[in-house]
mmCIF file of C-alpha atoms in Angstrom:
data_model
loop_
_atom_site.group_PDB
_atom_site.id
_atom_site.type_symbol
_atom_site.label_atom_id
_atom_site.label_comp_id
_atom_site.label_asym_id
_atom_site.label_seq_id
_atom_site.Cartn_x
_atom_site.Cartn_y
_atom_site.Cartn_z
ATOM 1 C CA ASP B 27 -69.643 111.695 23.604
ATOM 2 C CA GLY B 28 -69.722 113.871 20.527
ATOM 3 C CA GLY B 29 -70.416 117.511 21.039
ATOM 4 C CA ILE B 30 -69.200 121.034 21.539
ATOM 5 C CA THR B 31 -67.382 122.235 24.610
ATOM 6 C CA GLN B 32 -66.848 125.797 25.704
ATOM 7 C CA SER B 33 -64.621 127.004 28.470
ATOM 8 C CA PRO B 34 -64.699 128.566 30.877
ATOM 9 C CA LYS B 35 -68.363 128.596 31.898
ATOM 10 C CA TYR B 36 -67.930 131.899 33.746
ATOM 11 C CA LEU B 37 -65.303 134.527 32.995
ATOM 12 C CA PHE B 38 -64.559 137.803 34.667
ATOM 13 C CA ARG B 39 -62.489 140.474 33.024
ATOM 14 C CA LYS B 40 -61.248 143.869 34.022
ATOM 15 C CA GLU B 41 -61.837 146.736 31.660
ATOM 16 C CA GLY B 42 -59.056 147.125 29.125
ATOM 17 C CA GLN B 43 -58.098 143.454 29.111
ATOM 18 C CA ASN B 44 -58.352 141.055 26.204
ATOM 19 C CA VAL B 45 -59.845 137.650 26.948
ATOM 20 C CA THR B 46 -60.104 134.467 24.875
ATOM 21 C CA LEU B 47 -63.063 132.091 24.956
ATOM 22 C CA SER B 48 -62.466 128.491 23.945
ATOM 23 C CA CYS B 49 -64.684 126.405 21.650
ATOM 24 C CA GLU B 50 -63.908 122.821 20.640
ATOM 25 C CA GLN B 51 -66.033 120.325 18.697
ATOM 26 C CA ASN B 52 -65.580 116.644 17.900
ATOM 27 C CA LEU B 53 -68.541 116.379 15.523
ATOM 28 C CA ASN B 54 -66.298 116.671 12.446
ATOM 29 C CA HIS B 55 -68.292 119.726 11.381
ATOM 30 C CA ASP B 56 -66.786 122.108 8.850
ATOM 31 C CA ALA B 57 -68.653 125.239 9.930
ATOM 32 C CA MET B 58 -68.369 126.961 13.294
ATOM 33 C CA TYR B 59 -70.047 130.074 14.637
ATOM 34 C CA TRP B 60 -69.869 132.535 17.513
ATOM 35 C CA TYR B 61 -72.975 134.288 18.822
ATOM 36 C CA ARG B 62 -73.601 136.825 21.504
ATOM 37 C CA GLN B 63 -76.818 136.779 23.540
ATOM 38 C CA ASP B 64 -77.988 139.644 25.730
ATOM 39 C CA PRO B 65 -80.924 139.397 28.151
ATOM 40 C CA GLY B 66 -84.258 139.322 26.336
ATOM 41 C CA GLN B 67 -82.595 139.323 22.950
ATOM 42 C CA GLY B 68 -81.954 136.746 20.317
ATOM 43 C CA LEU B 69 -78.604 135.447 19.178
ATOM 44 C CA ARG B 70 -76.450 137.841 17.194
ATOM 45 C CA LEU B 71 -73.742 136.467 14.940
ATOM 46 C CA ILE B 72 -70.194 137.647 15.654
ATOM 47 C CA TYR B 73 -68.035 135.534 13.332
ATOM 48 C CA TYR B 74 -68.329 132.305 11.417
ATOM 49 C CA SER B 75 -65.973 129.955 9.633
ATOM 50 C CA GLN B 76 -66.706 127.367 6.979
ATOM 51 C CA ILE B 77 -63.198 126.024 6.528
ATOM 52 C CA VAL B 78 -59.860 125.981 8.313
ATOM 53 C CA ASN B 79 -57.876 129.234 8.009
ATOM 54 C CA ASP B 80 -60.896 131.154 6.737
ATOM 55 C CA PHE B 81 -63.602 133.107 8.572
ATOM 56 C CA GLN B 82 -66.105 135.880 7.915
ATOM 57 C CA LYS B 83 -67.511 138.707 9.979
ATOM 58 C CA GLY B 84 -71.048 138.457 11.189
ATOM 59 C CA ASP B 85 -73.375 141.258 12.178
ATOM 60 C CA ILE B 86 -71.454 142.467 15.244
ATOM 61 C CA ALA B 87 -67.764 141.662 14.648
ATOM 62 C CA GLU B 88 -66.320 144.952 15.905
ATOM 63 C CA GLY B 89 -64.178 144.453 18.986
ATOM 64 C CA TYR B 90 -63.827 140.699 18.459
ATOM 65 C CA SER B 91 -61.307 138.472 16.693
ATOM 66 C CA VAL B 92 -61.179 134.764 15.857
ATOM 67 C CA SER B 93 -58.853 132.151 14.428
ATOM 68 C CA ARG B 94 -59.444 128.766 12.804
ATOM 69 C CA GLU B 95 -56.153 126.912 12.757
ATOM 70 C CA LYS B 96 -57.755 123.511 13.323
ATOM 71 C CA LYS B 97 -61.078 122.100 12.204
ATOM 72 C CA GLU B 98 -61.997 121.281 15.804
ATOM 73 C CA SER B 99 -61.239 124.648 17.354
ATOM 74 C CA PHE B 100 -62.609 128.176 16.913
ATOM 75 C CA PRO B 101 -61.470 130.478 19.755
ATOM 76 C CA LEU B 102 -62.961 133.947 20.175
ATOM 77 C CA THR B 103 -60.971 136.876 21.581
ATOM 78 C CA VAL B 104 -62.902 139.727 23.107
ATOM 79 C CA THR B 105 -60.636 142.734 22.814
ATOM 80 C CA SER B 106 -60.532 145.929 24.819
ATOM 81 C CA ALA B 107 -62.082 147.636 21.784
ATOM 82 C CA GLN B 108 -65.410 145.926 22.509
ATOM 83 C CA LYS B 109 -67.302 148.614 24.394
ATOM 84 C CA ASN B 110 -69.912 146.473 26.106
ATOM 85 C CA PRO B 111 -68.607 142.907 26.323
ATOM 86 C CA THR B 112 -70.693 141.632 29.234
ATOM 87 C CA ALA B 113 -72.924 138.958 27.674
ATOM 88 C CA PHE B 114 -73.542 135.252 27.196
ATOM 89 C CA TYR B 115 -71.396 133.851 24.377
ATOM 90 C CA LEU B 116 -72.436 130.776 22.443
ATOM 91 C CA CYS B 117 -70.402 128.698 20.018
ATOM 92 C CA ALA B 118 -72.073 126.448 17.453
ATOM 93 C CA SER B 119 -71.144 124.144 14.625
ATOM 94 C CA SER B 120 -72.887 122.651 11.614
ATOM 95 C CA ALA B 121 -72.135 120.204 8.844
ATOM 96 C CA LEU B 122 -71.727 121.728 5.407
ATOM 97 C CA GLY B 123 -72.994 119.824 2.433
ATOM 98 C CA THR B 124 -76.401 119.387 4.055
ATOM 99 C CA TYR B 125 -79.276 121.612 3.094
ATOM 100 C CA THR B 126 -80.503 122.307 6.549
ATOM 101 C CA ASP B 127 -77.547 123.906 8.360
ATOM 102 C CA THR B 128 -78.872 122.681 11.687
ATOM 103 C CA GLN B 129 -76.624 124.129 14.340
ATOM 104 C CA TYR B 130 -75.332 122.375 17.432
ATOM 105 C CA PHE B 131 -74.537 124.647 20.336
ATOM 106 C CA GLY B 132 -72.091 124.514 23.195
ATOM 107 C CA PRO B 133 -73.101 125.271 26.800
ATOM 108 C CA GLY B 134 -72.003 128.903 26.585
ATOM 109 C CA THR B 135 -69.597 131.213 28.415
ATOM 110 C CA ARG B 136 -70.911 134.040 30.535
ATOM 111 C CA LEU B 137 -68.498 136.960 30.414
ATOM 112 C CA THR B 138 -68.681 139.748 32.965
ATOM 113 C CA VAL B 139 -66.572 142.869 32.790
ATOM 114 C CA LEU B 140 -65.797 144.306 36.199
ATOM 115 C CA SER X 6 -84.974 145.716 6.499
ATOM 116 C CA GLN X 7 -85.185 142.051 7.421
ATOM 117 C CA LYS X 8 -86.904 141.276 10.677
ATOM 118 C CA ILE X 9 -87.966 138.218 12.675
ATOM 119 C CA GLU X 10 -90.546 138.692 15.431
ATOM 120 C CA GLN X 11 -91.734 136.176 17.971
ATOM 121 C CA ASN X 12 -94.984 136.822 19.805
ATOM 122 C CA SER X 13 -94.893 138.121 23.368
ATOM 123 C CA GLU X 14 -91.751 137.668 25.327
ATOM 124 C CA ALA X 15 -93.511 135.379 27.796
ATOM 125 C CA LEU X 16 -96.386 132.923 27.589
ATOM 126 C CA ASN X 17 -97.961 131.143 30.578
ATOM 127 C CA ILE X 18 -100.290 128.185 30.105
ATOM 128 C CA GLN X 19 -101.809 125.476 32.255
ATOM 129 C CA GLU X 20 -100.440 121.955 32.181
ATOM 130 C CA GLY X 21 -102.233 119.780 29.658
ATOM 131 C CA LYS X 22 -103.172 122.651 27.360
ATOM 132 C CA THR X 23 -101.713 123.349 23.926
ATOM 133 C CA ALA X 24 -99.092 126.073 23.725
ATOM 134 C CA THR X 25 -98.910 128.032 20.470
ATOM 135 C CA LEU X 26 -95.923 130.215 19.691
ATOM 136 C CA THR X 27 -95.679 132.523 16.693
ATOM 137 C CA CYS X 28 -92.784 133.512 14.479
ATOM 138 C CA ASN X 29 -93.345 136.260 11.914
ATOM 139 C CA TYR X 30 -90.791 137.495 9.423
ATOM 140 C CA THR X 31 -90.477 140.305 6.915
ATOM 141 C CA ASN X 32 -88.244 140.793 3.890
ATOM 142 C CA TYR X 33 -87.064 137.185 3.884
ATOM 143 C CA SER X 34 -87.621 134.439 1.379
ATOM 144 C CA PRO X 35 -86.611 131.573 3.630
ATOM 145 C CA ALA X 36 -85.651 128.220 2.233
ATOM 146 C CA TYR X 37 -86.610 126.763 5.614
ATOM 147 C CA LEU X 38 -87.349 127.712 9.178
ATOM 148 C CA GLN X 39 -86.017 126.048 12.328
ATOM 149 C CA TRP X 40 -87.188 125.966 15.931
ATOM 150 C CA TYR X 41 -84.842 125.633 18.904
ATOM 151 C CA ARG X 42 -85.354 125.241 22.626
ATOM 152 C CA GLN X 43 -83.139 127.069 25.118
ATOM 153 C CA ASP X 44 -83.073 126.419 28.846
ATOM 154 C CA PRO X 45 -81.709 129.095 31.219
ATOM 155 C CA GLY X 46 -77.928 129.349 31.071
ATOM 156 C CA ARG X 47 -77.669 126.696 28.333
ATOM 157 C CA GLY X 48 -77.144 126.651 24.595
ATOM 158 C CA PRO X 49 -80.126 126.221 22.250
ATOM 159 C CA VAL X 50 -81.094 122.731 21.136
ATOM 160 C CA PHE X 51 -82.552 122.030 17.697
ATOM 161 C CA LEU X 52 -86.140 120.757 17.676
ATOM 162 C CA LEU X 53 -87.697 120.893 14.226
ATOM 163 C CA LEU X 54 -87.131 122.159 10.707
ATOM 164 C CA ILE X 55 -89.792 122.919 8.134
ATOM 165 C CA ARG X 56 -89.048 123.634 4.485
ATOM 166 C CA GLU X 57 -90.692 126.292 2.340
ATOM 167 C CA ASN X 58 -92.689 123.698 0.404
ATOM 168 C CA GLU X 59 -94.017 122.002 3.540
ATOM 169 C CA LYS X 60 -97.166 123.120 5.319
ATOM 170 C CA GLU X 61 -96.790 121.115 8.515
ATOM 171 C CA LYS X 62 -94.242 118.984 10.361
ATOM 172 C CA ARG X 63 -94.773 116.885 13.475
ATOM 173 C CA LYS X 64 -92.515 115.288 16.065
ATOM 174 C CA GLU X 65 -94.130 113.613 19.041
ATOM 175 C CA ARG X 66 -96.067 116.390 20.854
ATOM 176 C CA LEU X 67 -94.592 119.125 18.672
ATOM 177 C CA LYS X 68 -96.141 120.528 15.504
ATOM 178 C CA VAL X 69 -94.845 123.293 13.272
ATOM 179 C CA THR X 70 -96.698 125.019 10.463
ATOM 180 C CA PHE X 71 -95.248 127.313 7.830
ATOM 181 C CA ASP X 72 -97.270 129.793 5.794
ATOM 182 C CA THR X 73 -95.057 131.588 3.300
ATOM 183 C CA THR X 74 -97.972 133.771 2.187
ATOM 184 C CA LEU X 75 -98.561 135.080 5.698
ATOM 185 C CA LYS X 76 -94.802 134.939 6.368
ATOM 186 C CA GLN X 77 -95.486 133.106 9.584
ATOM 187 C CA SER X 78 -94.655 129.889 11.405
ATOM 188 C CA LEU X 79 -96.642 128.510 14.324
ATOM 189 C CA PHE X 80 -95.086 126.148 16.870
ATOM 190 C CA HIS X 81 -97.472 124.023 18.909
ATOM 191 C CA ILE X 82 -96.810 121.887 21.978
ATOM 192 C CA THR X 83 -99.778 119.660 22.756
ATOM 193 C CA ALA X 84 -100.497 118.191 26.197
ATOM 194 C CA SER X 85 -97.953 120.592 27.647
ATOM 195 C CA GLN X 86 -95.943 119.670 30.735
ATOM 196 C CA PRO X 87 -93.969 121.761 33.240
ATOM 197 C CA ALA X 88 -90.820 120.231 31.704
ATOM 198 C CA ASP X 89 -91.672 122.055 28.466
ATOM 199 C CA SER X 90 -90.981 125.364 30.214
ATOM 200 C CA ALA X 91 -88.140 127.048 28.315
ATOM 201 C CA THR X 92 -87.449 129.755 25.758
ATOM 202 C CA TYR X 93 -88.221 128.799 22.183
ATOM 203 C CA LEU X 94 -86.377 130.423 19.309
ATOM 204 C CA CYS X 95 -87.191 130.439 15.627
ATOM 205 C CA ALA X 96 -84.427 130.811 13.066
ATOM 206 C CA LEU X 97 -84.368 131.481 9.344
ATOM 207 C CA ARG X 98 -81.946 130.795 6.565
ATOM 208 C CA SER X 99 -82.542 132.778 3.440
ATOM 209 C CA GLY X 100 -81.483 131.663 -0.015
ATOM 210 C CA SER X 101 -77.822 130.846 -0.393
ATOM 211 C CA ALA X 102 -76.655 132.498 2.823
ATOM 212 C CA ARG X 103 -75.061 129.900 5.082
ATOM 213 C CA GLN X 104 -76.144 131.667 8.216
ATOM 214 C CA LEU X 105 -79.138 131.514 10.462
ATOM 215 C CA THR X 106 -80.867 134.572 11.834
ATOM 216 C CA PHE X 107 -82.607 134.018 15.170
ATOM 217 C CA GLY X 108 -85.677 135.615 16.668
ATOM 218 C CA SER X 109 -85.529 136.944 20.212
ATOM 219 C CA GLY X 110 -87.490 133.972 21.552
ATOM 220 C CA THR X 111 -90.653 133.344 23.530
ATOM 221 C CA GLN X 112 -90.351 132.245 27.151
ATOM 222 C CA LEU X 113 -92.930 129.549 27.828
ATOM 223 C CA THR X 114 -93.974 128.615 31.347
ATOM 224 C CA VAL X 115 -96.244 125.611 31.853
ATOM 225 C CA LEU X 116 -97.984 125.845 35.209
ATOM 226 C CA PRO X 117 -98.763 122.642 37.139
#
């Protein structure tokens, strides 16, 4: 099956710890995205990448970091600098070269800071 | 500033009726608008896209309209079913930006 996988589904972190969320896609998409979703709110863009070894900050990048060493993978690290990290994190991908930028989402990771 | 607003956080309708959800935007000149469905605890799933030069788009029981003068899109589900219960998100891309901006969503509940 083609698609996007995220792991783990649930993640618990103690304050002051860094944690890395995994995102893998086998859709051969060039672009990948990370969003944060809080209850009752829409998706807010954290980082995005359109090509390997390149990425750009989104609207709420502070306290987060990413890497794009492979086309298939776009891990997100939530650092201790992120003041309120408890949220639902969604990874997405899209094919560049199309006009529509339709995004395909993974199942999400729910992060809870204890 | 740019803003996307979706009508009421929650909408309840009776099975068989038509559900109408609204997406309004300000300070955008969108090339197109997309609608997604999100079930609880899951990632959004793409439903429909409508371009700026299109007035209406249909897919099975779904219909989307796009009025760039009113800066509004309407999303209709006809003959609604309890399985249509979900949160529906609209998203905009503006000009050359290769990003989507999402509304906060409308939670639809179809009552049997």
